CSV table of C-alpha atoms in Angstrom, one decimal:
chain,number,residue,atom,x,y,z
A,1,ALA,CA,-0.7,-1.3,6.2
A,2,GLN,CA,-0.9,1.5,3.8
A,3,SER,CA,1.0,1.9,0.8
A,4,VAL,CA,1.9,3.4,-2.3
A,5,THR,CA,4.6,1.7,-5.0
A,6,GLN,CA,6.5,4.1,-8.2
A,7,PRO,CA,8.1,1.5,-9.9
A,8,ASP,CA,10.2,4.3,-11.6
A,9,ILE,CA,12.8,6.1,-9.4
A,10,HIS,CA,14.4,8.0,-12.5
A,11,ILE,CA,12.5,7.9,-16.6
A,12,THR,CA,14.2,10.3,-19.6
A,13,VAL,CA,11.6,11.8,-22.4
A,14,SER,CA,12.5,14.2,-24.5
A,15,GLU,CA,10.9,17.8,-24.6
A,16,GLY,CA,7.6,17.4,-26.2
A,17,ALA,CA,6.7,14.3,-25.7
A,18,SER,CA,4.1,12.7,-24.0
A,19,LEU,CA,4.7,10.6,-20.3
A,20,GLU,CA,3.4,8.2,-18.3
A,21,LEU,CA,3.7,7.8,-13.7
A,22,ARG,CA,3.0,5.0,-12.9
A,23,CYS,CA,1.8,5.1,-9.2
A,24,ASN,CA,0.2,1.8,-7.3
A,25,TYR,CA,-1.3,1.7,-4.1
A,26,SER,CA,-2.6,-0.9,-0.4
A,27,TYR,CA,-5.2,-0.5,0.5
A,28,GLY,CA,-9.0,-1.5,1.6
A,29,ALA,CA,-11.2,0.5,0.9
A,30,THR,CA,-11.0,3.7,-1.8
A,31,PRO,CA,-8.3,5.5,-0.9
A,32,TYR,CA,-7.9,9.0,-1.1
A,33,LEU,CA,-5.1,10.0,-4.3
A,34,PHE,CA,-3.3,12.3,-4.9
A,35,TRP,CA,0.1,13.8,-6.9
A,36,TYR,CA,3.0,16.2,-6.0
A,37,VAL,CA,5.9,18.2,-7.8
A,38,GLN,CA,8.7,18.7,-6.0
A,39,SER,CA,11.4,21.3,-7.4
A,40,PRO,CA,15.2,21.2,-6.7
A,41,GLY,CA,15.5,22.8,-3.0
A,42,GLN,CA,11.5,23.4,-2.5
A,43,GLY,CA,8.7,21.9,-1.1
A,44,LEU,CA,6.1,19.7,-2.6
A,45,GLN,CA,3.0,21.7,-4.7
A,46,LEU,CA,-0.3,19.6,-5.1
A,47,LEU,CA,-0.5,18.8,-8.4
A,48,LEU,CA,-4.0,16.7,-8.4
A,49,LYS,CA,-6.4,14.9,-6.2
A,50,TYR,CA,-8.7,12.0,-7.2
A,51,PHE,CA,-12.2,11.4,-3.4
A,52,SER,CA,-14.5,9.7,-5.9
A,53,GLY,CA,-16.6,10.3,-8.6
A,54,ASP,CA,-15.0,10.8,-12.2
A,55,THR,CA,-12.7,8.4,-12.1
A,56,LEU,CA,-10.2,11.1,-15.0
A,57,VAL,CA,-9.1,13.9,-12.8
A,58,GLN,CA,-6.8,16.9,-14.8
A,59,GLY,CA,-4.4,19.2,-12.6
A,60,ILE,CA,-2.3,22.3,-12.3
A,61,LYS,CA,0.7,22.2,-15.6
A,62,GLY,CA,-1.1,20.4,-18.0
A,63,PHE,CA,-1.3,17.2,-15.7
A,64,GLU,CA,-4.2,14.2,-15.1
A,65,ALA,CA,-4.6,10.6,-13.6
A,66,GLU,CA,-6.7,8.2,-13.8
A,67,PHE,CA,-8.3,6.0,-11.0
A,68,LYS,CA,-8.3,1.7,-12.3
A,69,ARG,CA,-9.8,0.4,-9.0
A,70,SER,CA,-9.1,-3.0,-10.8
A,71,GLN,CA,-5.4,-2.1,-11.2
A,72,SER,CA,-5.0,0.1,-7.9
A,73,SER,CA,-3.5,2.3,-9.7
A,74,PHE,CA,-3.4,6.3,-10.5
A,75,ASN,CA,-1.1,7.0,-13.1
A,76,LEU,CA,-0.1,10.6,-13.8
A,77,ARG,CA,-0.2,11.6,-18.3
A,78,LYS,CA,0.4,14.7,-19.3
A,79,PRO,CA,-0.1,14.8,-24.0
A,80,SER,CA,3.5,16.6,-24.3
A,81,VAL,CA,6.1,17.8,-22.0
A,82,HIS,CA,8.0,21.5,-20.9
A,83,TRP,CA,11.5,21.1,-19.7
A,84,SER,CA,10.1,23.2,-17.0
A,85,ASP,CA,8.2,18.9,-15.6
A,86,ALA,CA,11.8,17.7,-14.6
A,87,ALA,CA,11.3,17.7,-11.1
A,88,GLU,CA,10.2,14.4,-8.6
A,89,TYR,CA,7.2,13.0,-8.7
A,90,PHE,CA,5.5,11.6,-5.7
A,91,CYS,CA,2.3,9.9,-5.8
A,92,ALA,CA,0.4,9.3,-2.3
A,93,LEU,CA,-2.6,8.0,0.0
A,94,THR,CA,-4.0,8.7,2.8
A,95,SER,CA,-7.0,7.2,4.6
A,96,GLY,CA,-10.6,7.6,2.5
A,97,GLY,CA,-11.8,10.4,5.7
A,98,GLY,CA,-8.5,12.4,4.4
A,99,ALA,CA,-7.5,13.8,7.6
A,100,ASP,CA,-4.6,11.8,8.4
A,101,GLY,CA,-1.5,11.3,7.0
A,102,LEU,CA,-0.5,11.0,3.8
A,103,THR,CA,1.4,7.7,2.8
A,104,PHE,CA,3.7,9.0,-0.1
A,105,GLY,CA,5.8,6.6,-3.1
A,106,LYS,CA,9.1,6.3,-3.2
A,107,GLY,CA,9.2,8.7,-6.1
A,108,THR,CA,10.3,8.9,-9.7
A,109,HIS,CA,12.7,11.6,-10.6
A,110,LEU,CA,11.8,13.2,-14.0
A,111,ILE,CA,14.9,14.4,-17.2
A,112,ILE,CA,14.1,16.5,-19.8
A,113,GLN,CA,15.8,15.6,-22.8
A,114,PRO,CA,16.2,19.2,-25.2
B,1,ASP,CA,-2.2,34.1,2.2
B,2,ALA,CA,1.9,33.7,2.3
B,3,GLY,CA,0.9,29.8,2.3
B,4,VAL,CA,2.9,27.3,5.2
B,5,ILE,CA,6.3,28.9,6.8
B,6,GLN,CA,8.7,26.4,8.5
B,7,SER,CA,12.4,28.5,9.9
B,8,PRO,CA,15.5,28.3,9.9
B,9,ARG,CA,15.5,27.3,5.6
B,10,HIS,CA,19.1,25.4,6.8
B,11,GLU,CA,20.1,24.6,9.8
B,12,VAL,CA,23.5,23.4,11.6
B,13,THR,CA,24.1,22.3,14.4
B,14,GLU,CA,27.3,19.9,16.0
B,15,MET,CA,25.7,16.3,18.1
B,16,GLY,CA,24.3,16.1,20.9
B,17,GLN,CA,22.9,20.1,20.6
B,18,GLU,CA,19.2,21.1,21.3
B,19,VAL,CA,17.2,22.2,17.7
B,20,THR,CA,14.0,23.6,17.0
B,21,LEU,CA,12.5,24.1,14.2
B,22,ARG,CA,9.3,26.3,13.1
B,23,CYS,CA,6.1,26.5,11.5
B,24,LYS,CA,3.3,29.0,11.4
B,25,PRO,CA,0.3,27.4,8.9
B,26,ILE,CA,-1.7,29.0,6.4
B,27,SER,CA,-5.2,30.4,8.5
B,28,GLY,CA,-8.0,28.9,9.2
B,29,HIS,CA,-6.7,25.2,8.8
B,30,ASP,CA,-7.2,22.6,11.2
B,31,TYR,CA,-4.6,20.3,10.2
B,32,LEU,CA,-1.0,20.5,10.5
B,33,PHE,CA,1.8,17.3,10.1
B,34,TRP,CA,6.1,17.1,10.6
B,35,TYR,CA,7.1,15.2,7.5
B,36,ARG,CA,10.5,13.6,7.4
B,37,GLN,CA,12.6,13.5,3.3
B,38,THR,CA,15.6,11.7,3.0
B,39,MET,CA,17.1,9.2,0.8
B,40,MET,CA,17.2,5.9,2.6
B,41,ARG,CA,13.4,6.4,3.4
B,42,GLY,CA,11.7,9.5,1.5
B,43,LEU,CA,9.5,10.7,2.5
B,44,GLU,CA,7.4,10.2,5.7
B,45,LEU,CA,5.0,11.1,8.3
B,46,LEU,CA,6.3,12.1,11.8
B,47,ILE,CA,2.8,13.5,13.2
B,48,TYR,CA,-0.3,15.4,13.7
B,49,PHE,CA,-3.0,17.7,15.2
B,50,ASN,CA,-6.5,18.3,14.5
B,51,ASN,CA,-6.2,21.6,16.3
B,52,ASN,CA,-3.5,21.7,17.9
B,53,VAL,CA,-4.1,18.2,19.9
B,54,PRO,CA,-1.4,15.8,18.2
B,55,ILE,CA,-4.0,12.8,17.2
B,56,ASP,CA,-1.0,10.8,15.5
B,57,ASP,CA,2.8,10.4,17.1
B,58,SER,CA,3.9,7.2,16.0
B,59,GLY,CA,5.9,8.2,13.3
B,60,MET,CA,7.9,10.1,16.0
B,61,PRO,CA,11.4,7.7,15.7
B,62,GLU,CA,11.9,8.4,19.1
B,63,ASP,CA,12.4,9.9,22.5
B,64,ARG,CA,14.3,12.8,21.0
B,65,PHE,CA,12.2,14.2,18.8
B,66,SER,CA,8.8,16.3,20.3
B,67,ALA,CA,6.8,18.6,18.7
B,68,LYS,CA,4.1,20.9,20.2
B,69,MET,CA,1.1,23.7,18.7
B,70,PRO,CA,0.2,25.8,21.7
B,71,ASN,CA,-1.5,27.1,19.0
B,72,ALA,CA,-3.6,28.2,15.6
B,73,SER,CA,-0.6,29.7,14.1
B,74,PHE,CA,2.3,28.3,15.6
B,75,SER,CA,3.6,25.1,15.5
B,76,THR,CA,8.3,23.5,16.8
B,77,LEU,CA,9.6,20.3,16.7
B,78,LYS,CA,13.0,19.7,19.1
B,79,ILE,CA,14.9,17.1,19.0
B,80,GLN,CA,17.0,17.2,21.9
B,81,PRO,CA,19.7,15.8,21.3
B,82,SER,CA,20.3,16.0,18.0
B,83,GLU,CA,22.2,13.8,16.3
B,84,PRO,CA,24.2,13.0,12.8
B,85,ARG,CA,21.4,9.9,12.1
B,86,ASP,CA,18.4,12.7,12.2
B,87,SER,CA,19.8,14.9,8.9
B,88,ALA,CA,17.5,15.7,6.5
B,89,VAL,CA,14.3,17.8,5.1
B,90,TYR,CA,11.0,18.5,7.2
B,91,PHE,CA,8.8,20.2,6.1
B,92,CYS,CA,5.6,21.0,7.8
B,93,ALA,CA,2.2,21.2,6.0
B,94,SER,CA,-1.7,22.2,7.1
B,95,SER,CA,-4.8,21.1,5.4
B,96,ARG,CA,-8.3,21.3,5.5
B,97,PHE,CA,-11.3,19.7,3.8
B,98,ASN,CA,-8.3,16.8,2.6
B,99,GLU,CA,-6.1,18.7,0.4
B,100,GLN,CA,-2.0,19.9,1.8
B,101,PHE,CA,0.1,22.1,1.7
B,102,PHE,CA,3.2,22.0,2.1
B,103,GLY,CA,5.4,24.7,2.9
B,104,PRO,CA,9.8,25.2,1.8
B,105,GLY,CA,10.8,22.6,4.8
B,106,THR,CA,13.8,22.8,6.6
B,107,ARG,CA,17.1,20.7,5.5
B,108,LEU,CA,18.8,19.8,9.0
B,109,THR,CA,22.8,19.0,9.4
B,110,VAL,CA,23.6,17.6,11.7
B,111,LEU,CA,27.7,16.7,12.7
């Protein structure tokens, strides 16, 4: 069975500091991987996705993520966070065909300190 | 495009009542998904459709839950009878070419 693990439930970062959110997955082949962001009371917005090719993918709002097959990881990074980045972040995967539902991690709550 | 539209945004009902959640996907999308979000279980896939046909309903918790997609622009998720443990945020998402777009969700509270 496929699964996604986000080891950090909460992360606190100072504004202007760099950020890395961890995501590990379990899947028998190369999955399609996604990062979504959810602000309080809102739906989920796609930050970036990895299907194949270049393992470093760029997304919206200055985020990037790197796919590492050897570590079964897809960590999200941002060089300098802004107070508006405070939100819940979800890593998700779907099967290689992509036409399946998403399997989500439990999420990481990002807190930005002034 | 207006994005995925869900109604109502909030629903408060009493145990035993029937609840119907509605979703309008993005025009041209051929997949539609229903998810549920709770504190305890996180985001879970309930069911998804391709070209209006249910493909996988293994995530539907029990027979009290049913979903339909009578046409390409409308889907419903029905709970009958509702129970307090059904309280959650229910999201609808649609996709074409593997990228899912989510609606704002319906927050359901069953008293």
